[in-house]
Short mmCIF file of C-alpha atoms and ligand atoms in Angstrom, two decimals:
data_model
loop_
_atom_site.label_atom_id
_atom_site.label_comp_id
_atom_site.label_asym_id
_atom_site.label_seq_id
_atom_site.Cartn_x
_atom_site.Cartn_y
_atom_site.Cartn_z
CA UNK Z 202 -23.82 12.55 -13.05
CA UNK Z 203 -23.76 10.38 -16.13
CA UNK Z 204 -21.55 6.99 -16.57
CA UNK Z 205 -20.73 5.62 -19.40
CA UNK Z 206 -21.10 2.14 -17.70
CA UNK Z 207 -23.70 2.14 -15.02
CA UNK Z 208 -23.87 -1.39 -14.86
CA UNK Z 209 -22.76 -1.98 -11.06
CA UNK Z 210 -25.01 0.99 -9.71
CA UNK Z 211 -28.13 -1.21 -11.80
CA UNK Z 212 -27.37 -4.21 -10.73
CA UNK Z 213 -27.20 -2.72 -6.71
CA UNK Z 214 -30.37 -1.16 -6.84
CA UNK Z 215 -31.57 -4.82 -8.01
CA UNK Z 216 -32.56 -3.96 -11.97
CA UNK Z 217 -32.00 -6.34 -14.75
CA UNK Z 218 -28.75 -5.71 -16.85
CA UNK Z 219 -27.86 -6.92 -20.18
CA UNK Z 220 -24.70 -8.90 -18.59
CA UNK Z 221 -23.12 -9.14 -14.96
CA UNK Z 222 -20.85 -6.19 -13.88
CA UNK Z 223 -17.56 -7.16 -12.41
CA UNK Z 224 -14.76 -5.75 -9.85
CA UNK Z 225 -12.45 -7.26 -7.34
CA UNK Z 226 -12.08 -6.47 -3.61
CA UNK Z 227 -8.60 -4.97 -2.89
CA UNK Z 228 -8.01 -4.29 -7.14
CA UNK Z 229 -6.32 -0.89 -6.26
CA UNK Z 230 -2.63 -1.94 -5.31
CA UNK Z 231 -1.20 -5.29 -4.68
CA UNK Z 232 -1.40 -6.87 -8.04
CA UNK Z 233 -0.05 -4.88 -10.63
CA UNK Z 234 3.58 -4.08 -11.56
CA UNK Z 235 2.18 -0.33 -12.29
CA UNK Z 236 0.70 -0.01 -8.83
CA UNK Z 237 4.42 -1.40 -7.53
CA UNK Z 238 5.98 1.84 -9.57
CA UNK Z 239 3.49 4.21 -8.35
CA UNK Z 240 4.00 2.54 -4.55
CA UNK Z 241 8.07 2.99 -4.70
CA UNK Z 242 7.90 6.30 -6.14
CA UNK Z 243 5.61 7.65 -3.00
CA UNK Z 244 8.48 5.56 -1.02
CA UNK Z 245 5.66 4.14 1.40
CA UNK Z 246 2.21 3.40 1.70
CA UNK Z 247 1.06 5.99 3.90
CA UNK Z 248 2.43 8.52 1.93
CA UNK Z 249 0.29 6.96 -1.12
CA UNK Z 250 -2.99 6.80 0.54
CA UNK Z 251 -2.45 10.66 1.89
CA UNK Z 252 -1.17 12.07 -1.65
CA UNK Z 253 -4.93 12.64 -3.92
CA UNK Z 254 -2.85 12.91 -7.11
CA UNK Z 255 -0.93 9.24 -6.73
CA UNK Z 256 -4.06 7.62 -4.90
CA UNK Z 257 -6.32 8.70 -8.14
CA UNK Z 258 -3.80 6.85 -10.12
CA UNK Z 259 -3.56 3.43 -8.91
CA UNK Z 260 -7.49 3.84 -8.25
CA UNK Z 261 -7.75 4.16 -12.08
CA UNK Z 262 -5.38 1.94 -13.09
CA UNK Z 263 -7.28 -1.50 -12.69
CA UNK Z 264 -9.95 0.00 -14.67
CA UNK Z 265 -7.64 0.92 -17.62
CA UNK Z 266 -5.75 -2.40 -17.05
CA UNK Z 267 -8.39 -5.08 -15.98
CA UNK Z 268 -11.27 -3.40 -17.69
CA UNK Z 269 -13.20 -3.61 -14.27
CA UNK Z 270 -17.09 -2.22 -14.10
CA UNK Z 271 -16.30 -0.23 -11.21
CA UNK Z 272 -13.10 1.49 -9.40
CA UNK Z 273 -12.25 1.80 -5.73
CA UNK Z 274 -10.52 4.39 -3.99
CA UNK Z 275 -7.05 3.45 -2.83
CA UNK Z 276 -6.95 4.13 0.66
CA UNK Z 277 -7.53 1.98 4.01
CA UNK Z 278 -10.04 1.15 6.66
CA UNK Z 279 -7.18 2.03 9.10
CA UNK Z 280 -7.60 5.55 8.08
CA UNK Z 281 -10.50 6.36 10.65
CA UNK Z 282 -8.68 4.89 13.74
CA UNK Z 283 -5.97 7.39 12.52
CA UNK Z 284 -8.13 10.42 12.26
CA UNK Z 285 -9.54 9.38 15.82
CA UNK Z 286 -6.26 9.89 17.32
CA UNK Z 287 -5.15 6.35 17.47
CA UNK Z 288 -2.17 6.45 14.54
CA UNK Z 289 -1.24 3.74 12.46
CA UNK Z 290 2.35 2.71 10.79
CA UNK Z 291 2.19 0.17 8.14
CA UNK Z 292 5.28 -1.66 8.47
CA UNK Z 293 6.57 -3.26 5.24
CA UNK Z 294 6.14 -7.02 5.10
CA UNK Z 295 4.35 -6.92 8.79
CA UNK Z 296 1.36 -5.11 8.37
CA UNK Z 297 -0.31 -2.03 10.50
CA UNK Z 298 0.56 -1.61 13.68
CA UNK Z 299 -0.79 0.91 16.53
CA UNK Z 300 1.95 2.12 18.90
CA UNK Z 301 -0.96 3.16 21.08
CA UNK Z 302 -4.05 0.89 22.02
CA UNK Z 303 -7.21 1.64 23.12
CA UNK Z 304 -8.38 -0.89 25.93
CA UNK Z 305 -10.18 0.75 28.55
CA UNK Z 306 -12.90 3.83 29.43
CA UNK Z 307 -9.73 6.05 30.45
CA UNK Z 308 -8.21 5.34 27.05
CA UNK Z 309 -11.20 6.79 25.08
CA UNK Z 310 -9.79 10.04 26.32
CA UNK Z 311 -7.21 9.90 23.67
CA UNK Z 312 -9.29 10.08 20.93
CA UNK Z 313 -12.15 11.73 19.61
CA UNK Z 314 -15.15 11.50 16.89
CA UNK Z 315 -13.59 12.03 13.68
CA UNK Z 316 -14.56 14.72 11.66
CA UNK Z 317 -14.63 14.54 8.12
CA UNK Z 318 -11.90 17.52 7.43
CA UNK Z 319 -9.39 15.59 8.87
CA UNK Z 320 -10.13 13.12 5.96
CA UNK Z 321 -9.67 15.59 3.49
CA UNK Z 322 -6.80 13.56 1.49
CA UNK Z 323 -9.34 10.74 1.05
CA UNK Z 324 -12.48 13.32 0.29
CA UNK Z 325 -9.57 14.87 -2.21
CA UNK Z 326 -8.55 11.79 -4.03
CA UNK Z 327 -12.39 10.88 -4.63
CA UNK Z 328 -13.28 14.02 -6.17
CA UNK Z 329 -9.78 13.61 -8.27
CA UNK Z 330 -10.60 10.21 -9.37
CA UNK Z 331 -14.02 10.78 -10.24
CA UNK Z 332 -13.04 13.77 -12.26
CA UNK Z 333 -10.16 11.71 -14.00
CA UNK Z 334 -12.78 8.77 -14.48
CA UNK Z 335 -14.58 10.96 -16.35
CA UNK Z 336 -17.92 9.26 -16.33
CA UNK Z 337 -16.29 5.75 -17.68
CA UNK Z 338 -17.31 3.69 -14.68
CA UNK Z 339 -18.55 4.83 -10.88
CA UNK Z 340 -16.30 4.88 -8.26
CA UNK Z 341 -16.66 2.86 -5.15
CA UNK Z 342 -16.23 4.68 -1.31
CA UNK Z 343 -15.39 2.36 1.65
CA UNK Z 344 -14.87 1.90 5.30
CA UNK Z 345 -14.36 -0.84 7.81
CA UNK Z 346 -17.54 -2.17 9.69
CA UNK Z 347 -16.92 -0.67 13.64
CA UNK Z 348 -16.32 -4.21 14.78
CA UNK Z 349 -13.22 -4.89 12.70
CA UNK Z 350 -11.69 -1.06 13.36
CA UNK Z 351 -12.51 -1.52 16.89
CA UNK Z 352 -10.20 -5.03 16.78
CA UNK Z 353 -7.35 -3.09 15.35
CA UNK Z 354 -7.55 -0.44 17.49
CA UNK Z 355 -7.70 -2.45 20.63
CA UNK Z 356 -5.56 -5.47 19.36
CA UNK Z 357 -2.75 -3.14 17.95
CA UNK Z 358 -1.83 -4.70 15.32
CA UNK Z 359 -3.09 -7.98 13.19
CA UNK Z 360 -4.05 -11.44 14.92
CA UNK Z 361 -5.00 -14.94 13.88
CA UNK Z 362 -7.25 -14.62 16.75
CA UNK Z 363 -8.09 -11.04 17.91
CA UNK Z 364 -8.37 -12.50 21.22
CA UNK Z 365 -7.79 -9.19 23.30
CA UNK Z 366 -10.49 -7.38 21.34
CA UNK Z 367 -12.72 -10.18 21.92
CA UNK Z 368 -11.70 -10.59 25.68
CA UNK Z 369 -12.82 -7.02 25.83
CA UNK Z 370 -16.24 -7.95 24.43
CA UNK Z 371 -16.87 -10.28 27.16
CA UNK Z 372 -14.75 -8.58 29.97
CA UNK Z 373 -15.88 -4.86 29.19
CA UNK Z 374 -18.98 -4.62 27.35
CA UNK Z 375 -19.87 -1.08 28.51
CA UNK Z 376 -16.30 -0.03 27.10
CA UNK Z 377 -16.86 -1.85 23.94
CA UNK Z 378 -19.94 -0.20 23.19
CA UNK Z 379 -18.72 3.18 23.72
CA UNK Z 380 -16.01 2.92 21.52
CA UNK Z 381 -17.96 1.13 18.81
CA UNK Z 382 -20.30 4.14 18.86
CA UNK Z 383 -17.42 6.72 18.51
CA UNK Z 384 -16.22 4.43 15.50
CA UNK Z 385 -19.70 4.59 14.23
CA UNK Z 386 -20.30 8.40 14.21
CA UNK Z 387 -16.79 8.74 12.52
CA UNK Z 388 -17.55 6.37 9.91
CA UNK Z 389 -21.26 7.65 8.97
CA UNK Z 390 -19.35 11.44 8.88
CA UNK Z 391 -16.37 9.69 6.65
CA UNK Z 392 -18.95 7.91 4.31
CA UNK Z 393 -20.93 10.86 3.90
CA UNK Z 394 -18.28 13.01 2.62
CA UNK Z 395 -17.03 10.25 0.59
CA UNK Z 396 -20.51 10.59 -1.26
CA UNK Z 397 -20.55 14.46 -1.42
CA UNK Z 398 -17.14 14.10 -3.09
CA UNK Z 399 -18.21 11.89 -5.61
CA UNK Z 400 -18.67 8.16 -4.75
CA UNK Z 401 -21.47 6.55 -6.09
CA UNK Z 402 -21.82 3.46 -4.03
CA UNK Z 403 -20.10 2.57 -0.87
CA UNK Z 404 -19.21 -0.77 1.06
CA UNK Z 405 -18.22 -1.61 4.43
CA UNK Z 406 -15.65 -4.39 5.17
CA UNK Z 407 -16.38 -6.36 8.28
CA UNK Z 408 -13.27 -8.20 7.81
CA UNK Z 409 -12.89 -9.87 11.33
CA UNK Z 410 -16.62 -10.40 11.35
CA UNK Z 411 -16.28 -14.48 11.49
CA UNK Z 412 -14.26 -14.54 15.19
CA UNK Z 413 -17.59 -13.65 16.73
CA UNK Z 414 -20.41 -16.01 17.66
CA UNK Z 415 -23.66 -15.16 16.16
CA UNK Z 416 -25.04 -13.72 19.57
CA UNK Z 417 -21.72 -11.57 19.80
CA UNK Z 418 -22.09 -10.45 16.17
CA UNK Z 419 -25.63 -9.30 16.66
CA UNK Z 420 -24.62 -7.26 19.69
CA UNK Z 421 -21.15 -6.07 18.77
CA UNK Z 422 -21.29 -5.66 15.13
CA UNK Z 423 -24.70 -6.08 13.51
CA UNK Z 424 -26.61 -3.35 15.50
CA UNK Z 425 -23.61 -0.90 14.12
CA UNK Z 426 -24.03 -1.79 10.47
CA UNK Z 427 -27.39 -1.44 10.72
CA UNK Z 428 -27.16 2.11 12.21
CA UNK Z 429 -24.66 2.95 9.24
CA UNK Z 430 -27.07 1.57 6.67
CA UNK Z 431 -29.93 3.12 7.75
CA UNK Z 432 -27.94 6.55 8.06
CA UNK Z 433 -26.35 6.22 4.49
CA UNK Z 434 -29.45 6.98 2.00
CA UNK Z 435 -27.92 8.79 -0.68
CA UNK Z 436 -26.56 6.01 -2.54
CA UNK Z 437 -26.26 2.09 -2.36
CA UNK Z 438 -24.69 0.55 0.25
CA UNK Z 439 -22.70 -2.88 0.22
CA UNK Z 440 -22.19 -5.18 3.51
CA UNK Z 441 -19.68 -7.56 3.21
CA UNK Z 442 -18.86 -9.20 6.62
CA UNK Z 443 -16.42 -12.26 6.08
CA UNK Z 444 -17.23 -15.65 7.88
CA UNK Z 445 -20.38 -14.00 8.85
CA UNK Z 446 -22.84 -16.60 7.33
CA UNK Z 447 -25.04 -16.61 10.36
CA UNK Z 448 -25.58 -12.77 9.86
CA UNK Z 449 -27.16 -13.12 6.04
CA UNK Z 450 -30.91 -13.81 7.46
CA UNK Z 451 -30.43 -10.36 9.51
CA UNK Z 452 -28.58 -8.75 6.64
CA UNK Z 453 -31.70 -9.57 4.89
CA UNK Z 454 -33.61 -7.19 6.99
CA UNK Z 455 -31.25 -4.03 7.14
CA UNK Z 456 -31.40 -1.07 4.96
CA UNK Z 457 -28.80 -2.07 2.52
CA UNK Z 458 -28.78 -3.07 -1.09
CA UNK Z 459 -26.54 -5.48 -1.46
CA UNK Z 460 -24.60 -8.60 0.35
CA UNK Z 461 -21.20 -9.60 -0.14
CA UNK Z 462 -20.32 -13.32 -0.07
CA UNK Z 463 -17.11 -15.21 1.15
CA UNK Z 464 -16.21 -18.32 -0.86
CA UNK Z 465 -17.51 -20.46 2.07
CA UNK Z 466 -21.09 -19.56 1.53
CA UNK Z 467 -23.04 -20.94 -1.01
CA UNK Z 468 -24.88 -18.63 -3.27
CA UNK Z 469 -28.37 -20.88 -3.55
CA UNK Z 470 -28.62 -20.87 -0.02
CA UNK Z 471 -27.47 -17.14 0.79
CA UNK Z 472 -29.92 -16.42 -1.79
CA UNK Z 473 -32.70 -17.81 0.67
CA UNK Z 474 -31.55 -16.40 3.71
CA UNK Z 475 -31.38 -12.45 2.07
CA UNK Z 476 -34.29 -13.14 0.56
CA UNK Z 477 -35.34 -12.15 -3.33
CA UNK Z 478 -35.03 -7.94 -3.47
CA UNK Z 479 -31.19 -7.60 -2.33
CA UNK Z 480 -28.37 -7.97 -4.68
CA UNK Z 481 -25.51 -10.69 -3.86
CA UNK Z 482 -22.01 -9.87 -4.58
CA UNK Z 483 -19.06 -12.31 -4.78
CA UNK Z 484 -17.86 -15.15 -4.34
CA UNK Z 485 -15.33 -16.93 -6.33
CA UNK Z 486 -12.15 -18.33 -3.71
CA UNK Z 487 -8.95 -15.53 -4.70
CA UNK Z 488 -7.02 -18.70 -4.86
CA UNK Z 489 -9.04 -20.18 -7.65
CA UNK Z 490 -6.83 -17.29 -9.47
CA UNK Z 491 -3.80 -19.18 -8.76
CA UNK Z 492 -5.08 -21.94 -11.84
CA UNK Z 493 -4.46 -21.46 -15.68
CA UNK Z 494 -6.59 -19.05 -17.57
CA UNK Z 495 -8.42 -22.32 -19.02
CA UNK Z 496 -9.39 -23.16 -15.24
CA UNK Z 497 -10.17 -19.81 -14.15
CA UNK Z 498 -12.85 -19.20 -16.93
CA UNK Z 499 -14.44 -22.60 -16.11
CA UNK Z 500 -14.71 -22.00 -12.26
CA UNK Z 501 -16.20 -18.33 -13.31
CA UNK Z 502 -18.77 -19.90 -15.41
CA UNK Z 503 -19.57 -22.18 -12.72
CA UNK Z 504 -19.86 -19.45 -10.02
CA UNK Z 505 -22.08 -17.26 -12.32
CA UNK Z 506 -24.78 -20.07 -12.50
CA UNK Z 507 -25.21 -20.31 -8.89
CA UNK Z 508 -25.96 -16.90 -8.89
CA UNK Z 509 -28.55 -16.88 -11.85
CA UNK Z 510 -31.47 -16.68 -9.48
CA UNK Z 511 -31.53 -13.07 -8.63
CA UNK Z 512 -29.19 -9.60 -9.05
CA UNK Z 513 -25.49 -10.25 -9.08
CA UNK Z 514 -22.54 -8.38 -8.74
CA UNK Z 515 -19.52 -10.95 -9.53
CA UNK Z 516 -16.78 -10.53 -7.26
CA UNK Z 517 -14.11 -12.66 -5.59
CA UNK Z 518 -14.96 -13.73 -1.93
CA UNK Z 519 -12.27 -12.09 -0.03
CA UNK Z 520 -9.58 -9.53 -1.70
CA UNK Z 521 -7.18 -10.54 -4.44
CA UNK Z 522 -3.93 -11.78 -3.19
CA UNK Z 523 -0.62 -9.86 -4.25
CA UNK Z 524 1.03 -12.50 -5.97
CA UNK Z 525 -1.92 -13.37 -8.31
CA UNK Z 526 -0.75 -13.80 -11.70
CA UNK Z 527 -2.35 -10.67 -13.81
CA UNK Z 528 -3.60 -13.18 -16.76
CA UNK Z 529 -5.73 -15.12 -14.77
CA UNK Z 530 -6.93 -11.86 -13.09
CA UNK Z 531 -7.53 -10.73 -16.86
CA UNK Z 532 -9.40 -14.57 -17.74
CA UNK Z 533 -12.15 -13.88 -14.92
CA UNK Z 534 -13.14 -10.56 -15.62
CA UNK Z 535 -13.51 -11.53 -19.17
CA UNK Z 536 -15.47 -14.82 -18.50
CA UNK Z 537 -18.54 -12.49 -16.33
CA UNK Z 538 -18.52 -10.39 -19.13
CA UNK Z 539 -18.80 -12.67 -22.18
CA UNK Z 540 -20.68 -15.64 -20.38
CA UNK Z 541 -23.20 -13.44 -18.36
CA UNK Z 542 -24.30 -11.63 -22.03
CA UNK Z 543 -24.56 -14.89 -23.63
O1 LIG V 679 -9.91 -2.72 -2.26
C1 LIG V 679 -8.94 -2.02 -3.02
O2 LIG V 679 -8.00 -2.04 -3.94
C2 LIG V 679 -8.66 -0.45 -2.53
C3 LIG V 679 -7.74 -0.59 -1.25
C4 LIG V 679 -7.61 -0.95 -0.14
C5 LIG V 679 -6.75 -1.18 0.62
N1 LIG V 679 -7.09 -1.65 1.91
C6 LIG V 679 -5.69 -1.01 0.37
C7 LIG V 679 -4.21 -1.56 0.95
C8 LIG V 679 -9.08 -1.52 0.74
C9 LIG V 679 -10.55 -1.68 0.29
C10 LIG V 679 -8.19 -2.02 2.01
C11 LIG V 679 -9.16 -2.71 2.94
C12 LIG V 679 -8.79 -3.08 4.22
N2 LIG V 679 -7.30 -2.54 4.75
C13 LIG V 679 -9.29 -4.09 5.08
C14 LIG V 679 -10.28 -4.86 4.66
C15 LIG V 679 -10.19 -5.72 3.60
C16 LIG V 679 -9.90 -7.27 3.63
O3 LIG V 679 -8.96 -7.63 2.95
O4 LIG V 679 -10.25 -7.78 4.44
C17 LIG V 679 -8.53 -4.42 6.26
C18 LIG V 679 -8.52 -5.57 6.92
C19 LIG V 679 -7.00 -3.70 6.10
C20 LIG V 679 -6.03 -3.43 7.19
C21 LIG V 679 -4.70 -3.44 6.00
N3 LIG V 679 -4.28 -2.65 5.22
C22 LIG V 679 -3.70 -4.68 6.26
C23 LIG V 679 -3.88 -6.14 7.48
C24 LIG V 679 -2.79 -4.30 5.35
C25 LIG V 679 -1.33 -5.21 5.41
C26 LIG V 679 -1.44 -6.59 4.91
C27 LIG V 679 -2.19 -6.38 3.42
O5 LIG V 679 -3.39 -6.79 3.26
O6 LIG V 679 -1.56 -6.17 2.10
C28 LIG V 679 -3.19 -3.50 5.03
C29 LIG V 679 -2.19 -2.69 4.02
C30 LIG V 679 -2.51 -2.44 2.38
N4 LIG V 679 -4.23 -1.80 2.00
C31 LIG V 679 -2.22 -2.61 1.46
C32 LIG V 679 -3.07 -2.13 -0.15
C33 LIG V 679 -2.93 -2.17 -1.20
C34 LIG V 679 -0.66 -3.35 0.99
C35 LIG V 679 0.17 -2.07 1.54
C36 LIG V 679 1.41 -1.88 0.34
O7 LIG V 679 1.36 -1.77 -0.67
O8 LIG V 679 2.48 -1.73 0.65
#
């Protein structure tokens, strides 16, 4: 595939680029009024995710409206448990709920390793998006990291502490490893199908990494992330493990290309731990975007200076919040483009 703008792919490979590429986690959906229109047309979240034409439309909106250097496919990390037989419902104003949780060896009989054909609505959406993007920018595919998916499948809903999921790691590690292994196998096949459909790079979201101790993280999350990185040889892989500052040195030795940083992590310190040859991604505090465009511009310049020592993909330190003013988002993207070129 020939891209008219392949800055993000070159930065991910560690090559020098004429300016820093920029995109935002959770850019598809949430902030744009144009998204909310399509969302209303679809009726509910799951229908939107499972209708390739509509998913492609909201995936491309941020490229058209915000001028980001990559699209990320509109979907959700929870499609993997769904395909495995642990279905979710997206409850308005509350978030995901799983009517049936998986908490024991006996519960494993209710689920299976997902086959990518069960997620054809995602690969169809990817193929359609790539066709409609027509080489303007690359498309990012994604999946949840196995521990974060485990957390939702066991807990059954969002949680501040995920104490049920954590309890199982301590109380029944053998079950935990079996479920994590099934999620890992499902995820590898799913990511390979996304790449075959046209995803030019992929990101793993370990949103709940920060609730584990360093030792637990290594045992129940890191090993599976490493296994996925080793299996995905076709395109660059990004690991974003929120709150897992203690795993940065390990990530430096994983067969991935890019390590995403949350806003709690100092970029220069992370660079020392991760090493010279990987690309770093991040890490402006999404809350910074509530400030005026002038303040956002200044903060973005500061952030870029902090990453100056090596290859960088500009992003936020976590997903953009739904009520963020679009003008400040635009100021962030413009500031990356003009300042990093100068
Ligand atoms: O990045 C993108 O723009 C692509 C789309 C995307 C969504 N979810 C769409 C979505 C991505 C990459 C995700 C990942 C995701 N989903 C994560 C990991 C990223 C992170 O923020 O840490 C997690 C933990 C989930 C699970 C999930 N999905 C929750 C907890 C919720 C409810 C709260 C929320 O975030 O809004 C969702 C729903 C969801 N996924 C929405 C969108 C646009 C909002 C639903 C709506 O429009 O009604």
